[in-house]
mmCIF file with all atom_site columns, C-alpha atoms in Angstrom:
data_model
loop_
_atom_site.group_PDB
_atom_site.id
_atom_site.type_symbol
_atom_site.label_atom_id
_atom_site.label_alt_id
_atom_site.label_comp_id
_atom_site.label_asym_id
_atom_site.label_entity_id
_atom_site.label_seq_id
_atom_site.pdbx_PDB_ins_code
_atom_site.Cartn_x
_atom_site.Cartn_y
_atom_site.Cartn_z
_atom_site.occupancy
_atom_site.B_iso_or_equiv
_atom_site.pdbx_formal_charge
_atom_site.auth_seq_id
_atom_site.auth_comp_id
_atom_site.auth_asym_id
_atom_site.auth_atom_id
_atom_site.pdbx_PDB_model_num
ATOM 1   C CA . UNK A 1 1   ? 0.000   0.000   0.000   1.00 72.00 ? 1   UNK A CA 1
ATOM 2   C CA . UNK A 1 2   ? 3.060   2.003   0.534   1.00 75.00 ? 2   UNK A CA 1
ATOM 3   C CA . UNK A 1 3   ? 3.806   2.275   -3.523  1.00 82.00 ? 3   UNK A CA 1
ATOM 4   C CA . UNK A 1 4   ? 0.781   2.769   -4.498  1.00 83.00 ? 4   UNK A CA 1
ATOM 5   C CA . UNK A 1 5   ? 0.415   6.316   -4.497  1.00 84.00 ? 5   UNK A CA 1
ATOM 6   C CA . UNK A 1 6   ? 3.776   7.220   -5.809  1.00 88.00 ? 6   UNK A CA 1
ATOM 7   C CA . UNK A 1 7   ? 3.096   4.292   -8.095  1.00 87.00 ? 7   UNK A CA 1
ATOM 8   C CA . UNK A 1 8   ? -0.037  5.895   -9.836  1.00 87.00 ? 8   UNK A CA 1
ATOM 9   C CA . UNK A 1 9   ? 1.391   8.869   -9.979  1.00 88.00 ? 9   UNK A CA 1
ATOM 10  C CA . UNK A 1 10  ? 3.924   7.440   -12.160 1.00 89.00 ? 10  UNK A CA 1
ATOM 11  C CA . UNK A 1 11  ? 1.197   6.252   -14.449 1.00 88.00 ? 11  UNK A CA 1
ATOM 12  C CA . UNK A 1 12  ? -0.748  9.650   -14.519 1.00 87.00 ? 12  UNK A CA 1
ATOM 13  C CA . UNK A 1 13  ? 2.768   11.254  -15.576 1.00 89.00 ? 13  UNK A CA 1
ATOM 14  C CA . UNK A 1 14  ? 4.251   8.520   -18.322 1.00 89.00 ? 14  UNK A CA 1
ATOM 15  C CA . UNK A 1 15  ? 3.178   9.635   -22.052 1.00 89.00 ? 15  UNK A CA 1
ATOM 16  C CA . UNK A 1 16  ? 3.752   6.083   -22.960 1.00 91.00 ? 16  UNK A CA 1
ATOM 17  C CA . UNK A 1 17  ? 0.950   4.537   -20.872 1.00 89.00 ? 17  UNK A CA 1
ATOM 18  C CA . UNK A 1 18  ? -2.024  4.577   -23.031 1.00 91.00 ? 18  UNK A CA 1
ATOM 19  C CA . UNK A 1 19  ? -5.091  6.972   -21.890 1.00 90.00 ? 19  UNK A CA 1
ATOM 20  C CA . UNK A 1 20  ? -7.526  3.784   -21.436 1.00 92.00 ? 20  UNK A CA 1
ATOM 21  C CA . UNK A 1 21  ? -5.064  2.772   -18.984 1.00 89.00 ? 21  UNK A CA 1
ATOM 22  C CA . UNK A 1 22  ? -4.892  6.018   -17.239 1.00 90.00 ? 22  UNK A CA 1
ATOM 23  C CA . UNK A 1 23  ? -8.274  6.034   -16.844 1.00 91.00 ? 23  UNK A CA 1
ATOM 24  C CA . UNK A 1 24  ? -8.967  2.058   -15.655 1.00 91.00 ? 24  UNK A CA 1
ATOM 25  C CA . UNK A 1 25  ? -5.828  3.078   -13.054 1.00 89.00 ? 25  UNK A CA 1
ATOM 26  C CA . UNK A 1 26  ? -7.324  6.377   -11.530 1.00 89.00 ? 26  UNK A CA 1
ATOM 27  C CA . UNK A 1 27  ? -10.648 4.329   -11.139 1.00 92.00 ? 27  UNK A CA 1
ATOM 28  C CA . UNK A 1 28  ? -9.029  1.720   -9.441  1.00 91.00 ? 28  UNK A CA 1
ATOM 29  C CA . UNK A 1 29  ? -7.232  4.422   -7.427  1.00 89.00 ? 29  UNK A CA 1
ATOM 30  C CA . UNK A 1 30  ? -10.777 5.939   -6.410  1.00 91.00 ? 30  UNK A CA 1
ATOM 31  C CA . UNK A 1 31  ? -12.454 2.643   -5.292  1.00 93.00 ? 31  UNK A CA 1
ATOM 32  C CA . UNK A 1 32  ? -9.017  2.173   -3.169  1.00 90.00 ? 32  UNK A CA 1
ATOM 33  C CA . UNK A 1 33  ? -9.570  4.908   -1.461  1.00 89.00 ? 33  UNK A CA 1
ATOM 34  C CA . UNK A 1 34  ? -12.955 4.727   -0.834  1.00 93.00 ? 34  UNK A CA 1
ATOM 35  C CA . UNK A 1 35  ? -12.303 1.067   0.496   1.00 91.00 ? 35  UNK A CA 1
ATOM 36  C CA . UNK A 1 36  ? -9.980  2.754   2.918   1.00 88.00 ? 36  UNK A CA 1
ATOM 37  C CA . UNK A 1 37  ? -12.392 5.350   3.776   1.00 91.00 ? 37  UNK A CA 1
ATOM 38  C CA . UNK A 1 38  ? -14.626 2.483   4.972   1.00 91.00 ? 38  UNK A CA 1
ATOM 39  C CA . UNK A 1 39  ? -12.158 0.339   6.875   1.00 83.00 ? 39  UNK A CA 1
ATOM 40  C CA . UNK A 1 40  ? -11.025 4.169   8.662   1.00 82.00 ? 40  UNK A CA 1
ATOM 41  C CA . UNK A 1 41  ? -14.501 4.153   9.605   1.00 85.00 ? 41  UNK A CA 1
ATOM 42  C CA . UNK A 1 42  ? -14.984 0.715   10.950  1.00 80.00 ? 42  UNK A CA 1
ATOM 43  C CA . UNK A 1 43  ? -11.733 1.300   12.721  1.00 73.00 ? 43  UNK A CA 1
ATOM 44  C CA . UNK A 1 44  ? -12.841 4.151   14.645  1.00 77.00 ? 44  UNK A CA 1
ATOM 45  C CA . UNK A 1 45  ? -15.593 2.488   15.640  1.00 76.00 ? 45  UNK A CA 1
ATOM 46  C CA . UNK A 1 46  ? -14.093 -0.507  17.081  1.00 69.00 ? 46  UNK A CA 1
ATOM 47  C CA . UNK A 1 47  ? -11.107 1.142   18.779  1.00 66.00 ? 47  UNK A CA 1
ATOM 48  C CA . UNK A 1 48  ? -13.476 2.515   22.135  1.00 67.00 ? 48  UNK A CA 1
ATOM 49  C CA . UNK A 1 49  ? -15.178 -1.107  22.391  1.00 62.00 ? 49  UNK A CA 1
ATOM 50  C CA . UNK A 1 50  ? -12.087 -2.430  23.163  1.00 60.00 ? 50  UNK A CA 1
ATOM 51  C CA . UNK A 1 51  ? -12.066 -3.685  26.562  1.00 54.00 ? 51  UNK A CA 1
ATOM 52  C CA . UNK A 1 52  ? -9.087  -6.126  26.918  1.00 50.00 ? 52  UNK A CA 1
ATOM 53  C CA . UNK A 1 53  ? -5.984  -7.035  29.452  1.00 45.00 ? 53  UNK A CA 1
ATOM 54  C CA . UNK A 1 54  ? -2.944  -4.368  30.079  1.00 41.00 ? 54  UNK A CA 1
ATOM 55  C CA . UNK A 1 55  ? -0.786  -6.702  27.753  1.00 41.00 ? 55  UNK A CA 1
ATOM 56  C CA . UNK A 1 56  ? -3.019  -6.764  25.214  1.00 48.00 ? 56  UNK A CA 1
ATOM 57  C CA . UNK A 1 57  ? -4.228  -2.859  25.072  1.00 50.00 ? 57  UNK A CA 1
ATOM 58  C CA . UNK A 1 58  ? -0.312  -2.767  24.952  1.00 44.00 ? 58  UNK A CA 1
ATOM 59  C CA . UNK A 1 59  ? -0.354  -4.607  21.448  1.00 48.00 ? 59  UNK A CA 1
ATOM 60  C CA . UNK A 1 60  ? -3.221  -2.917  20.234  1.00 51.00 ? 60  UNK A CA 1
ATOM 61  C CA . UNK A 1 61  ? -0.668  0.163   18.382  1.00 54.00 ? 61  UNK A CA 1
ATOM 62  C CA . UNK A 1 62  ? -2.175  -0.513  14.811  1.00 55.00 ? 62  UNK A CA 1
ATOM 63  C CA . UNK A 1 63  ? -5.694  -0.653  13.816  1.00 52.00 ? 63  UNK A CA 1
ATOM 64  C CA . UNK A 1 64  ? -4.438  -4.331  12.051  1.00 60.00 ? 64  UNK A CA 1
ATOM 65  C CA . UNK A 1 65  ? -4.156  -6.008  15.575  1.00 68.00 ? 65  UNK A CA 1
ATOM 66  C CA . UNK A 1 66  ? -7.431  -4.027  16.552  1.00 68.00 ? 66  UNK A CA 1
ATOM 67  C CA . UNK A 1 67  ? -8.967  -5.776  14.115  1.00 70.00 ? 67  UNK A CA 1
ATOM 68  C CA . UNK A 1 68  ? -7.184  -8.929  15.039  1.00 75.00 ? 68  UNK A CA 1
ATOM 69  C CA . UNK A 1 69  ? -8.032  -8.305  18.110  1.00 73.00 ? 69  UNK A CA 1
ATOM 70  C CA . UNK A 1 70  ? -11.782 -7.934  17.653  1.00 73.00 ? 70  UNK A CA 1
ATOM 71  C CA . UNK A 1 71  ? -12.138 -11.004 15.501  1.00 75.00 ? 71  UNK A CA 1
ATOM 72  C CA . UNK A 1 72  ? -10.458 -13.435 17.957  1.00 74.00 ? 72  UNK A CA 1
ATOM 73  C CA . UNK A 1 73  ? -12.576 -12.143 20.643  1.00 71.00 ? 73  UNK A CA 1
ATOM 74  C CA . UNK A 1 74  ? -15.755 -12.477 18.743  1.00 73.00 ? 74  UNK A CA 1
ATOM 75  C CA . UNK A 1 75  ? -14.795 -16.182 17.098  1.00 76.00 ? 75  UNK A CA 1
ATOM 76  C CA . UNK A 1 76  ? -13.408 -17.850 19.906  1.00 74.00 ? 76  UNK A CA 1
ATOM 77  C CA . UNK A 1 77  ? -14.814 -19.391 22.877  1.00 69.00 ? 77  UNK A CA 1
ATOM 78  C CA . UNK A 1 78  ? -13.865 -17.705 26.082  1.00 66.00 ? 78  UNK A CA 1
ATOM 79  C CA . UNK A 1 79  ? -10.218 -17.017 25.251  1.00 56.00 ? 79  UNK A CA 1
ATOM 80  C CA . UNK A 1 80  ? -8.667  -16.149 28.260  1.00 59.00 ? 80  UNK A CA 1
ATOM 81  C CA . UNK A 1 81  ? -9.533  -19.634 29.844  1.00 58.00 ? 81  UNK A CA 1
ATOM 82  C CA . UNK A 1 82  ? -7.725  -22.098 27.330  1.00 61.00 ? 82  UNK A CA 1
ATOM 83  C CA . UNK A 1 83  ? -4.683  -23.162 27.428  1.00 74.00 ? 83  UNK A CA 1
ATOM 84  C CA . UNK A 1 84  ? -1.962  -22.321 24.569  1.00 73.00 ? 84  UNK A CA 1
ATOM 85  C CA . UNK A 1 85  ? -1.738  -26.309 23.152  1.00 72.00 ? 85  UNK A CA 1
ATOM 86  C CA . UNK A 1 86  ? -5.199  -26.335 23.640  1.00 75.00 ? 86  UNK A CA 1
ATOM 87  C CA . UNK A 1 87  ? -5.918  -22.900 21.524  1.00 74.00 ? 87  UNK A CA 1
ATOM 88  C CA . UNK A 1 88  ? -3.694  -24.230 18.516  1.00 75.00 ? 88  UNK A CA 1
ATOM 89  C CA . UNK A 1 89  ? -5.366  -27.436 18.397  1.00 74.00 ? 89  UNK A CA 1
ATOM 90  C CA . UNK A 1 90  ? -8.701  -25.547 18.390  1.00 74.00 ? 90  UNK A CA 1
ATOM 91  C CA . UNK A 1 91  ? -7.836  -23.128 15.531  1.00 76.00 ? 91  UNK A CA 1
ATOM 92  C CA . UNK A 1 92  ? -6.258  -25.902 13.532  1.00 76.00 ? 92  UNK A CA 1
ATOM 93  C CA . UNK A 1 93  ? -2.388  -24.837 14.031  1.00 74.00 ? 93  UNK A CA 1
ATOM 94  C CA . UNK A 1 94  ? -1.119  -28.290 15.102  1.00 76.00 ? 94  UNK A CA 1
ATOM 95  C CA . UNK A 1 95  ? 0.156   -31.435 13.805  1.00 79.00 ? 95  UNK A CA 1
ATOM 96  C CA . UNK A 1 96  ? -2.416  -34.801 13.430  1.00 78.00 ? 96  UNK A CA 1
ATOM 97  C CA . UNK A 1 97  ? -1.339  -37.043 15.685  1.00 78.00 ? 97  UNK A CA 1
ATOM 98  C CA . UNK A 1 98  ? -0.913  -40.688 15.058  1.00 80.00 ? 98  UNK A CA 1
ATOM 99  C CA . UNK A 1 99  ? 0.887   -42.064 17.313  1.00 80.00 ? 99  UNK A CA 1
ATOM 100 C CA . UNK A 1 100 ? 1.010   -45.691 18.768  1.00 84.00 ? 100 UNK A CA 1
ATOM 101 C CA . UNK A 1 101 ? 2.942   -47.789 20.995  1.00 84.00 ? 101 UNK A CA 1
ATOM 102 C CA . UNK A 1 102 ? 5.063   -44.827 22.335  1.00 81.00 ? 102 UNK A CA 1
ATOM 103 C CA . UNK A 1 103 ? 6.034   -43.943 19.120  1.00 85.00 ? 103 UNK A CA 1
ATOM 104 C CA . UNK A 1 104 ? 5.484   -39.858 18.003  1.00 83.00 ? 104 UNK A CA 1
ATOM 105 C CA . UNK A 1 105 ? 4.333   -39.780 14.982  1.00 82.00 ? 105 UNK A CA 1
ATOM 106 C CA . UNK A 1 106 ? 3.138   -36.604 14.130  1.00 80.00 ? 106 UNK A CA 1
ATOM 107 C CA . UNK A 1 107 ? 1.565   -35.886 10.631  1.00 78.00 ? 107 UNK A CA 1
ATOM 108 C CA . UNK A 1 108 ? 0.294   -32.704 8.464   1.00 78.00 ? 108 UNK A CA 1
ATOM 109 C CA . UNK A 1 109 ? -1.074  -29.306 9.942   1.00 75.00 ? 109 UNK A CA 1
ATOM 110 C CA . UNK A 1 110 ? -4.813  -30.011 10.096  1.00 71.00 ? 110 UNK A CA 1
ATOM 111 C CA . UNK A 1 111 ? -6.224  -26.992 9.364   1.00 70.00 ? 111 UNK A CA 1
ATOM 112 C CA . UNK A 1 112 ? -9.547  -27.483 11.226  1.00 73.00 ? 112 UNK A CA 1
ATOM 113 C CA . UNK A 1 113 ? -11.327 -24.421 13.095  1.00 74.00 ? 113 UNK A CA 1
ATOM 114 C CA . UNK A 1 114 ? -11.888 -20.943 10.869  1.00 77.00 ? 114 UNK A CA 1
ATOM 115 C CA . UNK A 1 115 ? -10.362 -20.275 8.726   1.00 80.00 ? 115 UNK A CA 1
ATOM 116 C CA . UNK A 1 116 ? -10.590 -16.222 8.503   1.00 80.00 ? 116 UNK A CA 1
ATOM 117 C CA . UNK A 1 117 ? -9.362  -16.423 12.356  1.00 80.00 ? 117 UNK A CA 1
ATOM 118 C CA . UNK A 1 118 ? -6.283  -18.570 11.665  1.00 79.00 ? 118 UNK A CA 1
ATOM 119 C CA . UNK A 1 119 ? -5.282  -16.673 8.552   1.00 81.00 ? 119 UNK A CA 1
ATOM 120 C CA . UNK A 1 120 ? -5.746  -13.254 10.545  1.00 81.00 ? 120 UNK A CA 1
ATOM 121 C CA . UNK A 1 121 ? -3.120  -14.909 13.432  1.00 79.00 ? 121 UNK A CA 1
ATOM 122 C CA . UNK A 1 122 ? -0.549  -15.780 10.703  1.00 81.00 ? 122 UNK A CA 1
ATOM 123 C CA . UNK A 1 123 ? -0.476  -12.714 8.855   1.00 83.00 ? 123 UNK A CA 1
ATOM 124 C CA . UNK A 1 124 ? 0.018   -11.247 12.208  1.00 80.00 ? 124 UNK A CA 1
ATOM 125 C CA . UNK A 1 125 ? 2.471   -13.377 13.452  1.00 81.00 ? 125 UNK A CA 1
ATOM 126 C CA . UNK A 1 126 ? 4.517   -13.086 9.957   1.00 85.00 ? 126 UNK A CA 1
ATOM 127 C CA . UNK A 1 127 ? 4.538   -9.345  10.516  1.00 82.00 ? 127 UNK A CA 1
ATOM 128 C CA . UNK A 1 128 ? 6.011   -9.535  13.633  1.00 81.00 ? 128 UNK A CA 1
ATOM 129 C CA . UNK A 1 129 ? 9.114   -11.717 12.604  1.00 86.00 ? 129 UNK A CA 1
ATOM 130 C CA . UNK A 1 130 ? 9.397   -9.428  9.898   1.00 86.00 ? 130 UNK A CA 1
ATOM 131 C CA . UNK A 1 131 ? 9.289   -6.492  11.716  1.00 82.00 ? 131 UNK A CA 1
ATOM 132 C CA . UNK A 1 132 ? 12.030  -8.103  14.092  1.00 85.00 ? 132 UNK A CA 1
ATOM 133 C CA . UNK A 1 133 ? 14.393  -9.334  11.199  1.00 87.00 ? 133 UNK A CA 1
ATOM 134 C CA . UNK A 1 134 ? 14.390  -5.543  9.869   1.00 86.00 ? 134 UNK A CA 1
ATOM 135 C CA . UNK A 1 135 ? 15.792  -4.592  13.282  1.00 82.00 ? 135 UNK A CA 1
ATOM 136 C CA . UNK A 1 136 ? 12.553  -3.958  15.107  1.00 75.00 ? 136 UNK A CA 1
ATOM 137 C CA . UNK A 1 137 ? 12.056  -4.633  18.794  1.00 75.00 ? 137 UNK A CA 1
ATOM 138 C CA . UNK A 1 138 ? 9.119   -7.612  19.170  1.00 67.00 ? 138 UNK A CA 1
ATOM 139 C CA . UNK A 1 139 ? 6.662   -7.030  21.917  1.00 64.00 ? 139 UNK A CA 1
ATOM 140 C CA . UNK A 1 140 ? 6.747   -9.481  24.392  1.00 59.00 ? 140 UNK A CA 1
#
């Protein structure tokens, strides 16, 4: 989202982009920003609701985890009373087990539970390694 704006300015400048293009660009460029309008406004409005622990208001710096945070409070069952193992198991994030005899044998990430909520967690969790290999300091 960064390059986009110096990106279609670019376009709107270069006499060798054709005019149709222009045109399909600066509408796409319009509807972008009236998406992000929208999500401003649904971010405003979920930012006072937010009633969660001291560590968590602490991670709440971007309205991306406010979101995150919202959906994992809406989609999961009484968060604050499981346990970590039991969490990833619910949301899908651990290995079938088939085991026998003693013998750990752990297969493929099932990739039960929702969906939307587990693909919300890893985008989050990617951005914080990345943010940390960059130089960043991770929360704890």
């Amino acid at each position: 989202m960064a390059h986009l704006d110096p990106l279609l300015e670019r376009i709107q400048t270069d006499e060798s982009v054709p005019d149709l293009a222009r045109e399909l660009f600066a509408a796409q460029a319009a509807e972008c920003a009236q998406l992000q309008a929208q999500i401003d406004d649904v971010d405003a409005k979920l930012m006072p609701g937010i009633r969660l622990t001291n560590a968590a208001d602490a991670s709440l710096r971007s309205p991306a985890s406010a979101r995150s945070a919202v959906l994992l409070l809406m989609k999961t069952p009484r968060p604050a009373v499981q346990i970590g193992r039991q969490f990833a198991a619910w949301i899908g994030l651990t290995p079938k087990d088939h085991s026998t005899a003693g013998k750990v044998r752990l297969g493929v990430i099932t990739r039960a539970g929702d969906e939307g909520l587990r693909s919300v967690l890893v985008v989050g969790a990617t951005a914080v390694i990345q943010h940390v290999r960059r130089g960043g300091r991770g929360s704890p």
